[in-house]
Amino acid sequence: MQIIKMDDGKQVNGSESKVVKIEDVMGSHIEDPVTFWGQNIELIQDLLKVSTALTEICPFAAKVFGDPVPEKIYGGLYSEDQCWYRCKLIKMMTNEKCLMTYVDYGNSETLKKPCIVELPEDLQRPGLASKFRLWGLQVPPKQDVTPFDQGRRFLASLINDKIIRISHRDAAHDGTFLVEAESDALNIGQEVADKGFAEKYNVVPIYNIERVKSTAATLINGSKAEVVQGLSNGSQKVKNILDSKNDYLGIKTKGRMKSIQHRSRDIKMDGKNALVHALEKKSLTHCCSGQMQDMIKIQHDQRLLEDQNENLRTKNVTYLQNCQLLERQLKQQQLELKKMEEELKQHQKAELKFTDDLKHAVETKLGCLAEKIEKLKQFRSELNENRFGDDLSDAMKVITEGSLQTPQSMKSLENIWNEYDLAQEALRKCKSLEDVHALIDKRNELRNALYAAADEFTSEIDTLSIRDRVNVLKSLTCSMNAAYGPHEIEHNSYQMFDRFIEWRNSKLQEFNDVKHRTAISLQVLAKWFDKTVKIFDLNSRASSPSIGDCKSVDEMLDEAERDVCRELDISTTVGNHTIMQKCELDKKIIHGAFNEVMQKINQEHSLLLIIENRYADSVQFKKQAGQWLNTYPSVGNLLSIKRSVKNLKAQLRWKLVEKNNIEDERLDNIVQRWFPELPLLHPEAAIKSYMQSAGLLTESLERDLFDPEPMRELSSKRSLVCSEVKSKRILLKGYSVDFATEANMIERAAAYHRAWSVLKENSGLLPILYLFACKSEPVAYVMLPFYPGCSLKTVQDTNPLNSAEVIKVMRGVATGLQTLHSSNIVHGALHPHNVFAVNREHGIVGDFDFTKSADQRNIVGWMVADKVNLVAPEVRSGQSATLASDVFAFGHLLLWLNFPKNDFAAKPDGTVDFSELSMDPKLRSLVSRLTCFSPVDRLEVDQLIKDGYFLAI
């Protein structure tokens, strides 16, 4: 093989005519598994100078105006290290974002326009990075994203921030160099191909020694010369820019040469610079001692650059601080200037207003006076009479002229009533039958006298308008309180009426004087206007006095306005009951009279209240005592009284029951929160039973307490009675129980009660009031509210529900099922006798037999609605009742309520065939999803409530 030495000291394989130009390159950016960017190591110093120049120029440079152009080089702020680098436009992404490529490194990113600045002409030079592609390799056309990324990362591990040796083989039309690359004696192309990240292909080499030489010269000599020359001019320009600034306007450069430091300072190997390490390695294998000296010179220059950068940073900090101080001072001066401008505008506006007022002084004065006179006319029309204290004067007249005194018959009635009470007390204390008859005679005599006195008293009161007088006093009290506020009790206020009348007369006189002065002032002004009209009348031949002979018009206007304002002030205070706001003496007189009025009203009102009470007592006495004037009560009356006493005793016992329940609740709270050991330590307190029953079980109730009435028409199989508690009808359901049955009953009733207690009245369930056991027989009772005639069966037999009522009632039933199902309780007994339509619009699900399981409740004969079977097919086939079986019964109930007179045909699977019925589409859709054969296909209650059928109303 013949090796040809080229002019630049490189070698060429002469036998094969292949260019084998060799150079050392620092890798900077990986584009794909076979393409990368890098800089010739001889350009590293130029790269440092460019970075230094950008750090000095870019912070002060002008932002790009408009859209960048592709032919121009700009300064870009790199997002990762916030340092400045040269870049060119690839394409516009949006109006504010540009895709830029960094020409000295090869990487690209999207920058906002504020992060792009203009660069001077001396930095408009070609980029220092070149694009290389591994010779004879290509990325497979259909390679996935993951292998592609893995290939890029693998190539980066071999090239990035390393000095690699490349051999030029050719150049592509876009300027990319086709090369072979080696790193640490590894063939990088072979390694990439062996890993499967690229594939080889046959190339037709077009070897042109002159083209490669020219390209190489441009890469090293041309770029270096242009950049160095540009930097020389750029440094002088930066110096001129900085020198042109004042010393206190220094600005700290915010960019940092992380990329350069990454290559020349930050990345260190065993305490040495990566570049130095690479150059040392090169010097041992490929370079001569002269190259070692160049490397030492590079190190020295780098240290000088670092010192210069540190000094620049220190100066920039000082400049930035001075700039910030000046900015604050400038803002303060601007604020003060703005404030002065606002004040000047206000003064100018006031001056203009004052000038305008002077031009229209007479017009303004006359207009103001006319407005006040118009208002005074309105006040005089509303207050056509002098109204100083009229309301208090009227109140005094009412309480003095129409007051009622204690009736004489009332005093006589009180005396006889006291004697009658003493006679009754003597009878109560009497222990001897011998004395009792004499006491009875005396009591009867006094009773007759009391009856006559009561009759006389009521007759006298009937002639008086007591209720009308009370209403008058109440109305007067409200009006007085509204006008003068709450009154105060004053013991010396009984002499205030005379003082008030005297004060009122003086105020009336004062008011009349003010009105008189107002009239005189306006008359004088009117005469002046008449004279003025004659003076300016050119057609009048009569001589008229001059204006100078008249009184000053300004004085007349001022005097008229003063008198009008005075009358307006007094008229306003009269209308608003605020006469005494300026004078403490006026306040005292007014409030003194007001307090005396209110005290007299209260005294008379109290007397009228006593008279009314005594009148009511007298009427009641006459009504009750009239039948006993000459007779004694019969045995029947005594038995009636006994029944009343028994009823009162029952009410008393019920109060005791409620008291015991309150005590049980408190004890339950103490056990739950503080002392869980109490049920074990004190079994006699029955705390455990109360807690297990969710507060339903009570030991203080007995059936005899209720005086119950049997309800055989509702149930013939078990004890069912009706009673009344607190004026409310209740039902007592009795169940025969043993020890095991009672425990199960309590557990099921407690679960039902807990489900109800979450929403209570909104739960859609019939509440359980109490649960108690009979002490004389093995029967347990459940107390429930009684809704007579409200069961669906009764309602449909007497007055069937219409469509709207069906929706309302069944929506409540669905809510009840939802309450139970959310607690995982299967009702199992949903039938027309156990669902109630309260007021024909509120559906309630009734309770069930707590002694039976859901399966036992679901197969009884009650589970029918006329001819519609409510038992689900799976339950009929022997499976257990589930939540879905409740939904099945609900669906058939809904169908039966909408078609109560229809004889439904049955399908082979046991469900109802309603395909021939004419019904609402929403109803048909809902019933079909509720009554389907498979329980899995049926709607759940939560879905049922949200159906469109129930949202119609």
mmCIF file of C-alpha atoms in Angstrom, residues 607-788:
data_model
loop_
_atom_site.group_PDB
_atom_site.id
_atom_site.type_symbol
_atom_site.label_atom_id
_atom_site.label_comp_id
_atom_site.label_asym_id
_atom_site.label_seq_id
_atom_site.Cartn_x
_atom_site.Cartn_y
_atom_site.Cartn_z
ATOM 1 C CA LEU A 607 -105.400 46.173 85.705
ATOM 2 C CA LEU A 608 -107.199 45.128 82.535
ATOM 3 C CA LEU A 609 -105.275 41.870 82.504
ATOM 4 C CA ILE A 610 -106.351 41.139 86.100
ATOM 5 C CA ILE A 611 -109.958 41.957 85.229
ATOM 6 C CA GLU A 612 -109.824 39.647 82.186
ATOM 7 C CA ASN A 613 -108.346 36.786 84.212
ATOM 8 C CA ARG A 614 -110.901 37.226 86.967
ATOM 9 C CA TYR A 615 -113.646 37.401 84.364
ATOM 10 C CA ALA A 616 -112.453 34.106 82.820
ATOM 11 C CA ASP A 617 -112.286 32.490 86.278
ATOM 12 C CA SER A 618 -115.790 33.721 87.062
ATOM 13 C CA VAL A 619 -117.214 32.370 83.815
ATOM 14 C CA GLN A 620 -115.531 29.034 84.437
ATOM 15 C CA PHE A 621 -116.779 28.951 88.012
ATOM 16 C CA LYS A 622 -120.361 29.703 86.938
ATOM 17 C CA LYS A 623 -120.142 26.937 84.314
ATOM 18 C CA GLN A 624 -118.780 24.322 86.715
ATOM 19 C CA ALA A 625 -120.539 25.310 89.942
ATOM 20 C CA GLY A 626 -123.939 25.878 88.383
ATOM 21 C CA GLN A 627 -124.697 22.148 88.280
ATOM 22 C CA TRP A 628 -123.647 21.631 91.926
ATOM 23 C CA LEU A 629 -125.530 24.470 93.561
ATOM 24 C CA ASN A 630 -128.190 22.215 95.069
ATOM 25 C CA THR A 631 -127.064 18.643 94.188
ATOM 26 C CA TYR A 632 -124.202 16.166 94.752
ATOM 27 C CA PRO A 633 -122.258 14.341 91.980
ATOM 28 C CA SER A 634 -123.546 10.886 90.956
ATOM 29 C CA VAL A 635 -121.595 7.590 90.948
ATOM 30 C CA GLY A 636 -121.291 7.794 87.198
ATOM 31 C CA ASN A 637 -119.603 11.137 87.536
ATOM 32 C CA LEU A 638 -117.268 9.643 90.089
ATOM 33 C CA LEU A 639 -116.349 6.817 87.707
ATOM 34 C CA SER A 640 -115.699 9.382 84.989
ATOM 35 C CA ILE A 641 -113.386 11.156 87.346
ATOM 36 C CA LYS A 642 -111.714 7.832 88.108
ATOM 37 C CA ARG A 643 -111.112 7.220 84.436
ATOM 38 C CA SER A 644 -109.629 10.689 84.142
ATOM 39 C CA VAL A 645 -107.372 9.938 87.080
ATOM 40 C CA LYS A 646 -106.342 6.648 85.461
ATOM 41 C CA ASN A 647 -105.523 8.480 82.274
ATOM 42 C CA LEU A 648 -103.442 10.960 84.199
ATOM 43 C CA LYS A 649 -101.625 8.083 85.917
ATOM 44 C CA ALA A 650 -100.909 6.503 82.517
ATOM 45 C CA GLN A 651 -99.470 9.793 81.304
ATOM 46 C CA LEU A 652 -97.344 9.988 84.425
ATOM 47 C CA ARG A 653 -96.048 6.449 83.902
ATOM 48 C CA TRP A 654 -95.249 7.305 80.282
ATOM 49 C CA LYS A 655 -93.243 10.277 81.502
ATOM 50 C CA LEU A 656 -91.330 7.872 83.769
ATOM 51 C CA VAL A 657 -90.685 5.607 80.763
ATOM 52 C CA GLU A 658 -89.272 8.517 78.798
ATOM 53 C CA LYS A 659 -87.149 9.507 81.802
ATOM 54 C CA ASN A 660 -85.769 5.954 82.071
ATOM 55 C CA ASN A 661 -84.959 5.945 78.359
ATOM 56 C CA ILE A 662 -83.082 9.223 78.713
ATOM 57 C CA GLU A 663 -81.094 7.718 81.580
ATOM 58 C CA ASP A 664 -80.372 4.613 79.464
ATOM 59 C CA GLU A 665 -79.097 6.848 76.622
ATOM 60 C CA ARG A 666 -76.801 8.695 78.972
ATOM 61 C CA LEU A 667 -75.510 5.445 80.427
ATOM 62 C CA ASP A 668 -74.968 4.068 76.903
ATOM 63 C CA ASN A 669 -72.936 7.172 76.026
ATOM 64 C CA ILE A 670 -70.793 6.768 79.156
ATOM 65 C CA VAL A 671 -70.144 3.096 78.342
ATOM 66 C CA GLN A 672 -69.310 3.818 74.690
ATOM 67 C CA ARG A 673 -66.899 6.686 75.415
ATOM 68 C CA TRP A 674 -65.425 6.123 78.872
ATOM 69 C CA PHE A 675 -66.255 2.896 80.790
ATOM 70 C CA PRO A 676 -66.827 -0.178 78.581
ATOM 71 C CA GLU A 677 -66.498 -2.407 81.643
ATOM 72 C CA LEU A 678 -69.782 -1.260 83.206
ATOM 73 C CA PRO A 679 -72.046 -3.878 81.475
ATOM 74 C CA LEU A 680 -69.865 -6.643 82.897
ATOM 75 C CA LEU A 681 -69.580 -5.163 86.399
ATOM 76 C CA HIS A 682 -73.284 -4.289 86.686
ATOM 77 C CA PRO A 683 -75.441 -6.841 84.838
ATOM 78 C CA GLU A 684 -78.464 -5.795 86.925
ATOM 79 C CA ALA A 685 -78.554 -2.474 85.025
ATOM 80 C CA ALA A 686 -79.348 -4.324 81.749
ATOM 81 C CA ILE A 687 -76.887 -2.071 79.891
ATOM 82 C CA LYS A 688 -75.816 -4.820 77.513
ATOM 83 C CA SER A 689 -79.383 -5.575 76.384
ATOM 84 C CA TYR A 690 -80.057 -1.892 75.770
ATOM 85 C CA MET A 691 -76.879 -1.513 73.708
ATOM 86 C CA GLN A 692 -77.442 -4.711 71.700
ATOM 87 C CA SER A 693 -80.941 -3.529 70.763
ATOM 88 C CA ALA A 694 -79.640 -0.123 69.540
ATOM 89 C CA GLY A 695 -81.603 1.582 72.334
ATOM 90 C CA LEU A 696 -84.940 -0.073 71.476
ATOM 91 C CA LEU A 697 -85.298 -2.522 74.354
ATOM 92 C CA THR A 698 -86.801 -1.030 77.497
ATOM 93 C CA GLU A 699 -87.585 -2.750 80.803
ATOM 94 C CA SER A 700 -90.075 -0.138 82.018
ATOM 95 C CA LEU A 701 -93.007 -0.852 79.655
ATOM 96 C CA GLU A 702 -96.004 -3.160 80.100
ATOM 97 C CA ARG A 703 -98.920 -3.820 77.773
ATOM 98 C CA ASP A 704 -101.445 -2.836 80.466
ATOM 99 C CA LEU A 705 -99.984 0.640 80.534
ATOM 100 C CA PHE A 706 -101.545 1.434 77.151
ATOM 101 C CA ASP A 707 -105.180 0.436 77.742
ATOM 102 C CA PRO A 708 -105.015 -1.246 74.308
ATOM 103 C CA GLU A 709 -107.751 -2.000 71.807
ATOM 104 C CA PRO A 710 -107.529 -5.320 69.854
ATOM 105 C CA MET A 711 -107.110 -5.018 66.066
ATOM 106 C CA ARG A 712 -108.454 -8.394 64.885
ATOM 107 C CA GLU A 713 -109.305 -7.059 61.431
ATOM 108 C CA LEU A 714 -105.568 -6.565 60.801
ATOM 109 C CA SER A 715 -104.226 -9.780 62.273
ATOM 110 C CA SER A 716 -105.786 -12.954 63.606
ATOM 111 C CA LYS A 717 -102.583 -14.943 64.020
ATOM 112 C CA ARG A 718 -100.822 -12.895 66.648
ATOM 113 C CA SER A 719 -101.627 -10.325 69.291
ATOM 114 C CA LEU A 720 -102.048 -6.948 67.565
ATOM 115 C CA VAL A 721 -103.488 -4.051 69.562
ATOM 116 C CA CYS A 722 -103.931 -0.308 69.072
ATOM 117 C CA SER A 723 -103.542 2.464 71.598
ATOM 118 C CA GLU A 724 -102.836 6.177 71.878
ATOM 119 C CA VAL A 725 -99.712 7.850 73.261
ATOM 120 C CA LYS A 726 -99.419 11.619 73.391
ATOM 121 C CA SER A 727 -102.458 11.994 71.105
ATOM 122 C CA LYS A 728 -100.850 9.738 68.486
ATOM 123 C CA ARG A 729 -102.106 6.308 67.443
ATOM 124 C CA ILE A 730 -99.656 3.439 67.895
ATOM 125 C CA LEU A 731 -99.659 -0.320 67.199
ATOM 126 C CA LEU A 732 -98.312 -3.038 69.488
ATOM 127 C CA LYS A 733 -97.255 -6.188 67.627
ATOM 128 C CA GLY A 734 -96.834 -9.210 69.898
ATOM 129 C CA TYR A 735 -94.584 -12.184 69.060
ATOM 130 C CA SER A 736 -94.343 -15.473 70.971
ATOM 131 C CA VAL A 737 -90.673 -15.944 71.789
ATOM 132 C CA ASP A 738 -88.332 -18.196 73.686
ATOM 133 C CA PHE A 739 -84.784 -17.453 74.772
ATOM 134 C CA ALA A 740 -83.173 -18.066 71.334
ATOM 135 C CA THR A 741 -85.996 -16.461 69.346
ATOM 136 C CA GLU A 742 -85.911 -13.361 71.544
ATOM 137 C CA ALA A 743 -82.170 -12.884 70.970
ATOM 138 C CA ASN A 744 -82.583 -13.164 67.171
ATOM 139 C CA MET A 745 -85.543 -10.799 67.285
ATOM 140 C CA ILE A 746 -83.585 -8.168 69.211
ATOM 141 C CA GLU A 747 -80.641 -8.468 66.823
ATOM 142 C CA ARG A 748 -82.810 -8.060 63.685
ATOM 143 C CA ALA A 749 -84.850 -5.225 65.185
ATOM 144 C CA ALA A 750 -81.633 -3.422 66.207
ATOM 145 C CA ALA A 751 -80.214 -3.738 62.669
ATOM 146 C CA TYR A 752 -83.473 -2.378 61.217
ATOM 147 C CA HIS A 753 -83.461 0.503 63.734
ATOM 148 C CA ARG A 754 -79.831 1.409 62.979
ATOM 149 C CA ALA A 755 -80.633 1.540 59.257
ATOM 150 C CA TRP A 756 -83.608 3.839 59.977
ATOM 151 C CA SER A 757 -81.645 6.114 62.339
ATOM 152 C CA VAL A 758 -79.264 7.276 59.587
ATOM 153 C CA LEU A 759 -81.930 9.338 57.769
ATOM 154 C CA LYS A 760 -84.857 8.907 60.190
ATOM 155 C CA GLU A 761 -87.932 10.628 58.689
ATOM 156 C CA ASN A 762 -86.269 10.627 55.240
ATOM 157 C CA SER A 763 -85.315 6.943 55.377
ATOM 158 C CA GLY A 764 -88.573 5.686 53.820
ATOM 159 C CA LEU A 765 -88.983 3.153 56.651
ATOM 160 C CA LEU A 766 -91.646 2.710 59.324
ATOM 161 C CA PRO A 767 -89.793 3.571 62.575
ATOM 162 C CA ILE A 768 -89.679 1.282 65.616
ATOM 163 C CA LEU A 769 -90.572 3.273 68.739
ATOM 164 C CA TYR A 770 -89.896 0.697 71.452
ATOM 165 C CA LEU A 771 -89.218 -2.991 72.001
ATOM 166 C CA PHE A 772 -90.238 -4.633 75.289
ATOM 167 C CA ALA A 773 -91.049 -8.051 76.738
ATOM 168 C CA CYS A 774 -94.204 -8.969 78.610
ATOM 169 C CA LYS A 775 -93.451 -9.976 82.216
ATOM 170 C CA SER A 776 -96.480 -12.252 82.631
ATOM 171 C CA GLU A 777 -96.131 -14.312 79.410
ATOM 172 C CA PRO A 778 -93.445 -15.173 76.803
ATOM 173 C CA VAL A 779 -94.438 -12.438 74.393
ATOM 174 C CA ALA A 780 -92.284 -9.630 73.001
ATOM 175 C CA TYR A 781 -93.912 -6.449 71.735
ATOM 176 C CA VAL A 782 -92.793 -3.987 69.053
ATOM 177 C CA MET A 783 -94.296 -0.477 69.219
ATOM 178 C CA LEU A 784 -94.863 1.237 65.846
ATOM 179 C CA PRO A 785 -96.737 4.290 64.520
ATOM 180 C CA PHE A 786 -100.238 3.449 63.230
ATOM 181 C CA TYR A 787 -101.415 4.690 59.827
ATOM 182 C CA PRO A 788 -105.014 3.468 59.597
#
